[in-house]
Coordinates of C-alpha atoms in Angstrom, one line a residue:
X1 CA 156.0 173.8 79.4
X2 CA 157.4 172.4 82.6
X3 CA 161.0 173.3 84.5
X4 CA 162.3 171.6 86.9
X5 CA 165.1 173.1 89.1
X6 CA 167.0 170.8 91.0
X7 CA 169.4 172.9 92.5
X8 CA 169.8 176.9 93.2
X9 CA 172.6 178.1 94.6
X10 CA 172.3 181.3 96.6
X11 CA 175.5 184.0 97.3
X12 CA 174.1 186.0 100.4
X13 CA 176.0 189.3 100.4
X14 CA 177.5 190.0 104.0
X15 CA 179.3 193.2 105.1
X16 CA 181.0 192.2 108.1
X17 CA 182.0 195.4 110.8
X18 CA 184.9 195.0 113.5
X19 CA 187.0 197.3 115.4
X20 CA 190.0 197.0 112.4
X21 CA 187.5 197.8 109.5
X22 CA 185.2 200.3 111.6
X23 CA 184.4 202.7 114.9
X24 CA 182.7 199.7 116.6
X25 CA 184.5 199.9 119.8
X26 CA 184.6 196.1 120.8
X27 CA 184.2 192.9 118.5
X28 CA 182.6 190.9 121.2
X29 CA 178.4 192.2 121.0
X30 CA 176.1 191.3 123.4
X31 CA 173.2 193.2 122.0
X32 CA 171.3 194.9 119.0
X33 CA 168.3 197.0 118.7
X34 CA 167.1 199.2 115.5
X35 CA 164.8 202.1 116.5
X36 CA 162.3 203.7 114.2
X37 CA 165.1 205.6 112.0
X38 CA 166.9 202.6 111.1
X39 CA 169.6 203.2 113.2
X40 CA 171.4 200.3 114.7
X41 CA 171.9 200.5 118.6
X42 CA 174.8 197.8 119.5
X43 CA 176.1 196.9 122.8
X44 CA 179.3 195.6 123.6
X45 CA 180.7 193.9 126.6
X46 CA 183.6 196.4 127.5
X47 CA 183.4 198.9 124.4
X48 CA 180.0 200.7 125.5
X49 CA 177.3 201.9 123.2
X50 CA 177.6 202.2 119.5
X51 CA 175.1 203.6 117.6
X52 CA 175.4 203.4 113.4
X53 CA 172.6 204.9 110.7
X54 CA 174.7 202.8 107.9
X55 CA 176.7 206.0 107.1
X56 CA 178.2 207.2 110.8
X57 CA 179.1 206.0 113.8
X58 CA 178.7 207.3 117.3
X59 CA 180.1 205.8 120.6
X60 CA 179.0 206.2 124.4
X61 CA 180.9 205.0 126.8
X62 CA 182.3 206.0 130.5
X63 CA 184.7 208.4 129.4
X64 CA 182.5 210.5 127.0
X65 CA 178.7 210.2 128.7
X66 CA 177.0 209.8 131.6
X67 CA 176.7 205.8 131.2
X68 CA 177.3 203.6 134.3
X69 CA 179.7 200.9 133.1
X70 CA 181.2 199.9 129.6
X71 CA 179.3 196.3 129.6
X72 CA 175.5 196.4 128.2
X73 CA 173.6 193.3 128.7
X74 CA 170.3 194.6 127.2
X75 CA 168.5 197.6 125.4
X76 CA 165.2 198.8 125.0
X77 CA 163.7 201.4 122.8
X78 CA 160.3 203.1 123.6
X79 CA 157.4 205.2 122.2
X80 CA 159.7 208.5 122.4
X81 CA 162.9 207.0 121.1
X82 CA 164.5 207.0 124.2
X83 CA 167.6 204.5 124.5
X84 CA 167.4 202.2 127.4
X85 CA 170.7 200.7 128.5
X86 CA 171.2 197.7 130.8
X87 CA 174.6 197.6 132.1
X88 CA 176.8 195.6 135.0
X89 CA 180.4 195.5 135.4
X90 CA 182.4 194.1 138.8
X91 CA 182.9 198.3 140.4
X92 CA 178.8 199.1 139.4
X93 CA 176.4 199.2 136.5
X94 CA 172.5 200.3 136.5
X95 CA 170.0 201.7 134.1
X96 CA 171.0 204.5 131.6
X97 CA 167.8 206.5 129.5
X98 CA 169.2 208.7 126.5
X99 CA 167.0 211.1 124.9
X100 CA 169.0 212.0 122.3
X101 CA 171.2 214.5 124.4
X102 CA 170.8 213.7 127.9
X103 CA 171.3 210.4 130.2
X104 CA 169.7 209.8 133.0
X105 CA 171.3 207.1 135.4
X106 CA 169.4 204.8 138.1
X107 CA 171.4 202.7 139.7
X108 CA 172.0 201.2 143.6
X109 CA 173.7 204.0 145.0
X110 CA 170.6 206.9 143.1
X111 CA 167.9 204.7 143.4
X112 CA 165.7 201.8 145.1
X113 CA 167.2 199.2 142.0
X114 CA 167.4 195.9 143.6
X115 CA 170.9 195.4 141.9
X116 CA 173.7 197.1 140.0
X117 CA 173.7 193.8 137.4
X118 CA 170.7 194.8 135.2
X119 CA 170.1 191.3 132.7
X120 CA 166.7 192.3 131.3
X121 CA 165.0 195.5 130.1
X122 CA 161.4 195.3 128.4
X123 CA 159.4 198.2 127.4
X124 CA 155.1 198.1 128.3
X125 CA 152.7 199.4 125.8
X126 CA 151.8 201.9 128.0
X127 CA 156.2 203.3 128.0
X128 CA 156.4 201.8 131.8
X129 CA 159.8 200.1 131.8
X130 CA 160.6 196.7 133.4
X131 CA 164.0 195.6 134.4
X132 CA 165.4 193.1 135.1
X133 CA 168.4 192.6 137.8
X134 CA 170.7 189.6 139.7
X135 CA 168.7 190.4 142.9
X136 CA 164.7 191.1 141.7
X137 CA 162.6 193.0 139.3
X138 CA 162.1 196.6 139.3
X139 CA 159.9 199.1 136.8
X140 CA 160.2 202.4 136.2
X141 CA 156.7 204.4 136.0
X142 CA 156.5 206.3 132.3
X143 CA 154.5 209.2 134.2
X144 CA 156.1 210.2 137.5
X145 CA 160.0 208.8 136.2
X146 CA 160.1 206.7 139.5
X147 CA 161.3 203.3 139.8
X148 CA 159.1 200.7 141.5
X149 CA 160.7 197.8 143.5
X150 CA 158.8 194.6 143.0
X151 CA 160.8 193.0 145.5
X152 CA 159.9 189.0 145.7
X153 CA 163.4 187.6 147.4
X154 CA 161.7 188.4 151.2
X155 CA 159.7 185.4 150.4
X156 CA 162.0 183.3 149.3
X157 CA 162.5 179.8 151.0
X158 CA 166.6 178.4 151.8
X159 CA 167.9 181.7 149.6
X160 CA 167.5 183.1 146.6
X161 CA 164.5 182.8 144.4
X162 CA 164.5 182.4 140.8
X163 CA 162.2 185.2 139.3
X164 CA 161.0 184.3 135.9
X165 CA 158.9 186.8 133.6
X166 CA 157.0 186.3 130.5
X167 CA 156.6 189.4 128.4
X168 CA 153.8 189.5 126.0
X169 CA 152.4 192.0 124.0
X170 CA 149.4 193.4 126.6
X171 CA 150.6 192.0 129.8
X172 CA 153.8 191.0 132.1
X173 CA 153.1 187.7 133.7
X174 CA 155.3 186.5 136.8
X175 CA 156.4 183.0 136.8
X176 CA 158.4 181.8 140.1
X177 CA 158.6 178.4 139.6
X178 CA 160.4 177.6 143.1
X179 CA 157.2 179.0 145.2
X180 CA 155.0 177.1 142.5
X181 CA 153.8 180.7 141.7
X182 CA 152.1 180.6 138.3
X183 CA 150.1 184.3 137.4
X184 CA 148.5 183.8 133.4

């Protein structure tokens, strides 16, 4: 016996959230991470954090924690659960770590990070956390809870220097393509 199917048609089922349907603060989302529970971790650009287990909602922003600015551009998740947030905004931004219950802020005006416009987060295999920023790369030590400067822009030639990373799974590799700086 032979079938052929020439056709199958497909209805995916879609549940769509926005702010007139559900607590997400903002419509417009710049990112989404899902830790170990399942539970979604969005960022908004002007809304803050939003954090949804399919059944409750809970929000973070500037008026209700101790998160820099309302505008994430990146999170990471490590080995402990901890929330990373990457955040910038025109009056500040920085780093935000939440634990479950406490934040713990790094930004210009606290500590040696480069810039206040954090674009990348990445979390090492060994919980070190790299970030980065508008103005250089920075990492935060998993041990000691100090943040590293890996400052390359003093070297750069007629300005600023385009810092390029490439995350894999057992190393960080530096790529600077306008020094022809190539580490693999």
């Amino acid at each position: 016996m032979y079938v052929f199917l020439n056709h199958i048609e497909c209805q995916a089922n879609w549940t769509v959230y926005n702010t007139s349907n559900s607590d997400l603060p903002n419509n417009i989302i710049s990112v989404i991470k899902i830790d170990d529970t399942g539970s979604k971790w969005i960022g908004t650009l002007g809304g803050g954090l939003a954090s949804f287990d399919e059944n409750n909602w809970t929000i973070f922003n500037t008026n209700n924690s101790d998160i820099p600015q309302n505008s994430l551009s990146s999170i990471a998740i490590n080995q402990n659960d901890n929330i990373w947030v990457g955040t910038f905004g025109m009056t500040g931004g920085g780093i935000a770590k939440f634990d479950g219950v406490n934040w713990v802020v790094y930004d210009t005006s606290s500590s040696d990070l480069p810039d206040y416009y954090v674009n990348a987060l990445a979390v090492e295999l060994n919980g070190d956390i790299w970030v980065g920023t508008n103005d250089g790369l920075a990492k935060i030590l998993r041990k000691m809870g100090l943040l590293y400067l890996f400052s390359y822009r003093t070297q750069c030639i007629r300005g600023k220097l385009r810092l390029q990373v490439l995350f894999t799974e057992m190393q960080i590799h530096p790529l600077m393509k306008s020094m022809e700086l190539h580490l693999l």
